Tab-separated table of C-alpha atoms in Angstrom:
chain	number	residue	atom	x	y	z
A	1	MET	CA	-73.799	106.805	-138.707
A	2	SER	CA	-77.971	106.314	-137.560
A	3	ILE	CA	-79.912	104.126	-134.750
A	4	ALA	CA	-81.920	102.570	-136.405
A	5	SER	CA	-85.663	99.818	-134.337
A	6	MET	CA	-85.977	96.880	-135.216
A	7	THR	CA	-89.788	97.275	-136.063
A	8	GLY	CA	-90.374	98.030	-139.056
A	9	PHE	CA	-91.794	96.832	-142.538
A	10	SER	CA	-91.294	96.472	-145.779
A	11	ARG	CA	-92.201	95.138	-149.632
A	12	SER	CA	-91.740	94.484	-152.819
A	13	HIS	CA	-92.666	93.202	-156.148
A	14	GLY	CA	-90.649	92.684	-160.008
A	15	ALA	CA	-91.601	90.209	-163.327
A	16	TYR	CA	-88.952	87.691	-165.398
A	17	GLY	CA	-90.624	85.896	-167.692
A	18	VAL	CA	-94.055	83.943	-166.349
A	19	TRP	CA	-92.723	84.110	-163.224
A	20	SER	CA	-94.175	87.633	-160.782
A	21	TYR	CA	-92.604	87.703	-157.459
A	22	ALA	CA	-93.012	89.897	-154.551
A	23	TRP	CA	-90.764	89.649	-150.562
A	24	GLU	CA	-92.983	90.805	-147.786
A	25	LEU	CA	-90.493	91.359	-144.534
A	26	LYS	CA	-91.905	91.957	-140.845
A	27	SER	CA	-89.337	92.555	-138.495
A	28	VAL	CA	-89.879	93.371	-134.335
A	29	ASN	CA	-87.713	93.070	-131.863
A	30	ALA	CA	-84.721	90.439	-130.603
A	31	LYS	CA	-82.106	89.832	-128.214
A	32	GLY	CA	-80.377	88.927	-131.461
A	33	LEU	CA	-81.420	88.548	-135.202
A	34	ASP	CA	-83.559	85.784	-135.833
A	35	LEU	CA	-84.743	85.144	-139.126
A	36	ARG	CA	-87.194	83.408	-140.494
A	37	LEU	CA	-87.782	81.707	-144.240
A	38	ARG	CA	-90.915	81.599	-145.844
A	39	LEU	CA	-90.590	79.579	-149.406
A	40	PRO	CA	-92.727	78.539	-151.783
A	41	PRO	CA	-92.279	74.367	-153.330
A	42	GLY	CA	-89.364	74.566	-155.724
A	43	PHE	CA	-87.561	77.729	-154.299
A	44	ASP	CA	-85.077	75.740	-151.688
A	45	ALA	CA	-81.881	76.539	-153.732
A	46	VAL	CA	-83.360	80.205	-152.467
A	47	GLU	CA	-83.247	80.359	-148.976
A	48	VAL	CA	-79.465	79.713	-148.083
A	49	LYS	CA	-78.504	83.247	-150.344
A	50	ALA	CA	-81.655	85.361	-148.191
A	51	ARG	CA	-80.036	83.939	-145.558
A	52	ARG	CA	-76.501	85.466	-145.651
A	53	VAL	CA	-78.312	88.920	-147.619
A	54	VAL	CA	-80.702	90.012	-144.459
A	55	SER	CA	-78.071	88.564	-142.358
A	56	GLU	CA	-75.723	91.579	-143.723
A	57	ARG	CA	-77.488	94.927	-143.709
A	58	LEU	CA	-79.756	93.425	-140.337
A	59	ALA	CA	-78.011	92.903	-136.719
A	60	ARG	CA	-80.463	92.438	-134.473
A	61	GLY	CA	-84.544	91.722	-134.082
A	62	ALA	CA	-86.430	89.615	-134.881
A	63	CYS	CA	-87.211	89.280	-139.519
A	64	SER	CA	-89.601	86.972	-140.642
A	65	ALA	CA	-89.975	87.102	-144.420
A	66	ALA	CA	-92.239	85.530	-146.753
A	67	LEU	CA	-91.239	85.256	-150.737
A	68	SER	CA	-95.168	84.538	-152.727
A	69	ALA	CA	-94.139	83.281	-156.976
A	70	THR	CA	-96.851	83.374	-159.788
A	71	ARG	CA	-96.438	81.766	-162.915
A	72	ALA	CA	-99.571	83.059	-165.641
A	73	SER	CA	-101.132	79.951	-166.688
A	74	ALA	CA	-100.663	80.215	-169.827
A	75	ALA	CA	-97.648	79.267	-170.049
A	76	GLY	CA	-97.724	75.114	-169.904
A	77	ALA	CA	-99.543	72.740	-173.015
A	78	LEU	CA	-101.970	70.643	-172.189
A	79	ARG	CA	-101.373	66.141	-173.008
A	80	ILE	CA	-103.877	63.210	-172.713
A	81	ASN	CA	-102.464	60.842	-170.752
A	82	ARG	CA	-102.414	57.991	-173.269
A	83	PRO	CA	-102.553	54.893	-170.620
A	84	ALA	CA	-105.254	56.059	-168.505
A	85	LEU	CA	-107.823	56.629	-171.781
A	86	GLU	CA	-106.572	52.984	-172.750
A	87	THR	CA	-107.558	51.734	-169.381
A	88	LEU	CA	-111.293	53.723	-169.430
A	89	LEU	CA	-111.785	52.171	-172.819
A	90	GLN	CA	-110.482	48.952	-171.753
A	91	ALA	CA	-112.935	49.304	-169.776
A	92	ILE	CA	-115.917	50.437	-171.007
A	93	GLU	CA	-115.179	47.211	-173.905
A	94	SER	CA	-115.725	44.511	-170.595
A	95	ILE	CA	-119.386	47.009	-169.849
A	96	PRO	CA	-122.365	45.906	-172.014
A	97	LEU	CA	-124.536	47.533	-173.753
A	98	ASN	CA	-127.616	48.102	-173.678
A	99	ALA	CA	-130.984	50.196	-174.650
A	100	ASN	CA	-131.088	52.225	-171.261
A	101	LEU	CA	-126.474	52.271	-171.796
A	102	ARG	CA	-125.610	53.839	-174.774
A	103	SER	CA	-121.732	53.300	-175.561
A	104	ALA	CA	-119.242	56.635	-174.349
A	105	SER	CA	-117.905	59.431	-175.957
A	106	LEU	CA	-114.394	61.106	-177.071
A	107	ASP	CA	-115.240	64.467	-175.546
A	108	GLY	CA	-116.993	62.895	-172.043
A	109	LEU	CA	-114.043	60.454	-172.086
A	110	LEU	CA	-111.975	63.814	-172.216
A	111	ALA	CA	-113.378	65.356	-169.133
A	112	LEU	CA	-112.814	62.802	-167.053
A	113	ARG	CA	-110.055	63.546	-164.030
A	114	GLY	CA	-106.512	62.556	-164.761
A	115	VAL	CA	-106.846	61.830	-168.901
A	116	VAL	CA	-106.031	64.952	-169.839
A	117	GLU	CA	-103.504	66.690	-168.303
A	118	PHE	CA	-102.121	70.499	-167.631
A	119	VAL	CA	-98.398	70.563	-169.045
A	120	GLU	CA	-96.398	72.933	-167.878
A	121	PRO	CA	-93.056	73.821	-170.381
A	122	GLU	CA	-89.657	72.613	-168.810
A	123	GLU	CA	-86.995	75.534	-167.979
A	124	GLU	CA	-83.940	75.545	-168.674
A	125	GLU	CA	-81.439	76.033	-166.008
A	126	THR	CA	-79.886	79.546	-167.095
A	127	GLN	CA	-83.058	81.195	-166.957
A	128	ARG	CA	-84.110	79.018	-163.673
A	129	ALA	CA	-81.015	81.294	-162.410
A	130	GLU	CA	-81.045	83.986	-164.187
A	131	LEU	CA	-85.380	83.648	-162.151
A	132	GLU	CA	-83.642	83.054	-158.655
A	133	SER	CA	-80.856	86.009	-159.573
A	134	GLN	CA	-83.816	89.111	-159.978
A	135	ILE	CA	-85.603	87.023	-156.762
A	136	LEU	CA	-83.213	88.026	-155.040
A	137	LEU	CA	-82.156	91.313	-156.300
A	138	CYS	CA	-85.938	92.608	-155.062
A	139	LEU	CA	-85.262	90.862	-151.433
A	140	GLN	CA	-82.699	93.573	-152.148
A	141	GLU	CA	-85.241	95.768	-152.491
A	142	ALA	CA	-87.516	95.175	-149.798
A	143	LEU	CA	-84.795	95.103	-147.454
A	144	ASP	CA	-83.316	98.933	-148.892
A	145	ALA	CA	-86.909	100.058	-147.590
A	146	LEU	CA	-87.106	98.118	-143.988
A	147	VAL	CA	-83.905	99.747	-143.346
A	148	LEU	CA	-84.678	103.133	-143.697
A	149	SER	CA	-88.377	102.828	-142.041
A	150	ARG	CA	-86.152	101.174	-139.253
A	151	ARG	CA	-83.238	103.507	-140.192
A	152	ALA	CA	-87.143	106.581	-139.474
A	153	GLU	CA	-88.064	104.849	-136.341
A	154	GLY	CA	-84.693	104.874	-135.128
A	155	GLY	CA	-85.066	108.847	-135.280
A	156	ALA	CA	-87.823	109.622	-133.874
A	157	LEU	CA	-86.459	106.877	-131.295
A	158	SER	CA	-83.196	108.403	-131.359
A	159	ILE	CA	-84.928	112.591	-129.917
A	160	VAL	CA	-86.606	110.655	-126.930
A	161	LEU	CA	-83.383	108.659	-125.980
A	162	SER	CA	-81.336	111.685	-125.745
A	163	LYS	CA	-84.364	114.123	-123.568
A	164	ARG	CA	-84.698	111.392	-121.329
A	165	LEU	CA	-80.650	111.826	-120.925
A	166	ASP	CA	-81.151	115.793	-120.158
A	167	ARG	CA	-84.033	114.860	-117.749
A	168	LEU	CA	-81.413	112.175	-115.666
A	169	GLU	CA	-78.549	114.661	-116.181
A	170	GLU	CA	-80.672	117.679	-114.307
A	171	LEU	CA	-81.708	115.463	-111.602
A	172	ALA	CA	-77.700	115.084	-111.670
A	173	ARG	CA	-76.520	118.217	-110.408
A	174	GLN	CA	-80.283	118.420	-108.798
A	175	ALA	CA	-79.434	115.785	-106.513
A	176	ASP	CA	-74.888	116.897	-106.183
A	177	ALA	CA	-76.902	120.562	-105.919
A	178	SER	CA	-78.841	120.171	-102.813
A	179	PRO	CA	-78.610	122.500	-99.404
A	180	SER	CA	-78.591	119.100	-98.296
A	181	ARG	CA	-75.195	117.796	-98.885
A	182	GLN	CA	-73.132	121.109	-97.735
A	183	PRO	CA	-71.079	120.546	-95.286
A	184	GLU	CA	-73.194	123.312	-92.824
A	185	ALA	CA	-75.672	120.643	-93.570
A	186	VAL	CA	-74.770	117.524	-92.984
A	187	ARG	CA	-72.105	119.147	-89.791
A	188	ALA	CA	-75.797	120.102	-88.383
A	189	ARG	CA	-77.759	117.301	-88.601
A	190	LEU	CA	-75.113	115.730	-87.051
A	191	ALA	CA	-74.875	117.608	-83.930
A	192	GLN	CA	-79.041	117.016	-83.688
A	193	GLN	CA	-78.492	113.036	-83.635
A	194	LEU	CA	-75.957	112.748	-81.378
A	195	SER	CA	-77.680	115.326	-79.300
A	196	ALA	CA	-81.110	113.020	-78.764
A	197	ILE	CA	-78.615	110.338	-78.563
A	198	LEU	CA	-77.060	110.867	-75.901
A	199	ASP	CA	-79.064	112.560	-74.556
A	200	SER	CA	-81.409	109.134	-74.441
A	201	SER	CA	-77.760	107.842	-73.803
A	202	SER	CA	-75.909	108.939	-71.120
A	203	GLY	CA	-73.382	105.684	-70.442
A	204	LEU	CA	-72.277	105.832	-74.007
A	205	ASP	CA	-68.651	107.626	-74.439
A	206	SER	CA	-68.962	110.466	-76.738
A	207	GLN	CA	-65.988	110.621	-78.168
A	208	TRP	CA	-66.299	106.412	-79.908
A	209	LEU	CA	-69.358	107.602	-80.584
A	210	HIS	CA	-67.994	111.041	-82.724
A	211	ARG	CA	-66.086	108.652	-84.567
A	212	GLU	CA	-68.895	106.919	-85.484
A	213	ALA	CA	-70.672	109.464	-86.718
A	214	ALA	CA	-67.999	110.511	-88.512
A	215	LEU	CA	-67.267	106.584	-90.326
A	216	LEU	CA	-72.040	107.026	-90.556
A	217	VAL	CA	-71.244	109.809	-92.993
A	218	VAL	CA	-68.428	109.432	-94.744
A	219	LYS	CA	-69.951	106.013	-95.870
A	220	SER	CA	-73.592	108.083	-96.773
A	221	ASP	CA	-71.666	111.338	-99.599
A	222	ILE	CA	-72.698	110.218	-102.698
A	223	ARG	CA	-70.425	112.176	-104.715
A	224	GLU	CA	-68.678	108.635	-106.484
A	225	GLU	CA	-72.284	108.077	-107.641
A	226	ILE	CA	-72.719	111.183	-109.345
A	227	ASP	CA	-69.505	110.917	-110.569
A	228	ARG	CA	-69.912	107.325	-112.195
A	229	LEU	CA	-73.672	108.976	-113.389
A	230	HIS	CA	-72.956	112.005	-115.339
A	231	ALA	CA	-69.610	109.267	-116.938
A	232	HIS	CA	-72.753	106.907	-118.173
A	233	LEU	CA	-74.872	109.680	-119.075
A	234	ALA	CA	-71.971	111.061	-121.403
A	235	SER	CA	-71.395	107.577	-123.324
A	236	ALA	CA	-74.836	106.844	-123.832
A	237	ARG	CA	-74.900	110.536	-125.293
A	238	ALA	CA	-71.038	109.589	-127.296
A	239	LEU	CA	-72.803	106.043	-128.210
A	240	LEU	CA	-76.101	107.479	-129.423
A	241	ALA	CA	-73.831	110.455	-132.437
A	242	ALA	CA	-71.781	107.748	-132.951
A	243	GLY	CA	-74.462	105.308	-134.699
A	244	GLY	CA	-74.661	101.909	-135.551
A	245	PRO	CA	-76.035	98.855	-134.108
A	246	MET	CA	-75.946	99.842	-130.360
A	247	GLY	CA	-78.505	98.485	-128.566
A	248	ARG	CA	-76.945	96.163	-126.436
A	249	ARG	CA	-74.107	98.507	-124.630
A	250	LEU	CA	-77.409	100.716	-124.078
A	251	ASP	CA	-79.958	98.139	-122.589
A	252	PHE	CA	-75.502	97.518	-121.024
A	253	LEU	CA	-75.752	101.633	-120.046
A	254	ALA	CA	-79.166	101.227	-117.503
A	255	GLN	CA	-78.573	98.693	-115.910
A	256	GLU	CA	-75.627	100.611	-114.240
A	257	LEU	CA	-77.821	103.533	-114.032
A	258	ALA	CA	-80.445	101.952	-112.191
A	259	ARG	CA	-76.744	100.392	-109.980
A	260	GLU	CA	-76.626	104.260	-108.978
A	261	ALA	CA	-79.139	105.974	-108.452
A	262	ASN	CA	-80.460	102.509	-106.260
A	263	THR	CA	-76.427	103.501	-104.219
A	264	LEU	CA	-77.288	107.050	-104.107
A	265	CYS	CA	-81.319	105.877	-102.769
A	266	ALA	CA	-79.375	104.005	-99.874
A	267	LYS	CA	-77.778	106.343	-98.847
A	268	VAL	CA	-79.364	109.583	-98.849
A	269	ASN	CA	-80.879	109.830	-95.603
A	270	ASP	CA	-82.766	113.582	-96.738
A	271	ALA	CA	-85.967	113.411	-97.334
A	272	SER	CA	-84.868	115.839	-100.730
A	273	LEU	CA	-82.350	113.561	-101.682
A	274	THR	CA	-84.168	109.722	-101.578
A	275	ALA	CA	-87.394	111.946	-103.935
A	276	ILE	CA	-84.214	112.843	-106.873
A	277	GLY	CA	-82.941	109.000	-106.224
A	278	LEU	CA	-86.902	107.775	-107.114
A	279	GLU	CA	-87.645	110.072	-110.068
A	280	MET	CA	-83.266	108.711	-111.285
A	281	LYS	CA	-84.985	105.461	-111.192
A	282	PHE	CA	-88.488	106.293	-113.075
A	283	GLU	CA	-86.424	107.935	-115.789
A	284	ILE	CA	-83.373	105.259	-116.084
A	285	GLU	CA	-87.054	102.654	-116.659
A	286	GLN	CA	-87.685	104.686	-119.273
A	287	TRP	CA	-85.441	105.547	-120.828
A	288	ARG	CA	-84.672	101.940	-120.918
A	289	GLU	CA	-87.922	100.243	-121.905
A	290	GLN	CA	-87.320	102.550	-125.056
A	291	VAL	CA	-83.761	100.843	-125.057
A	292	GLN	CA	-85.076	97.847	-125.707
A	293	ASN	CA	-87.049	99.116	-129.663
A	294	ILE	CA	-82.963	99.617	-130.456
A	295	GLU	CA	-81.915	97.345	-133.193
């Protein structure tokens, strides 16, 4: 399975009988699946089925689905509103005529609003059911296109995320291989610090000071942080390779990576390791921003 972005757009149209219709789908980032449907009057029966269709295809994203439907104008018929016409005739009879006022003509009365009505033919239940079925098929086509659009962007994001993981793995290796972590460097740095403390404070117990210094060295070791960084990076690669909806799990891994990088920066007392830890934090934040787009 490939990974998918939550951003996409698609449009599909069709026709059945006297109707022409079109679906327009848009989706952007969201924590869950937030579906908003817009349907024209008279198509409320489509909403429940449309929601189910979309929910089966999309796992996350704020998705808006708009249906437009147009009926051919020639499909209806004209009908004279006889009650309205009779009311007009009765009103005219009560008006006295003179040289300046002539009686109303039939064509003049028919031109008045409400006297002639446009009546749309009634649809049979089977025709209406088939129309709704065709509209849902059109929605499936639009969803197919939307899913392809989201997967295309997801493929591009996958490349970007993999490169970020490569860089984080390289930084973890640099931190692990840093000369400042070698036993000789640690001993030399510790001896220098102890010597400076003893020279400035002659009253301190040298044995107690050596024990405390040894404990500080143990606490400042970043072996566990590096091991966990590698484990989280391996998990992220496995998720990207597996495909499918994974945005929430990748976001969780991003939080865990950031936690290890923060701990590493807090523990080390070497400028080069601090620089590596800060670059890790930058890369992780950039990686997490991209993860927010993943379904």
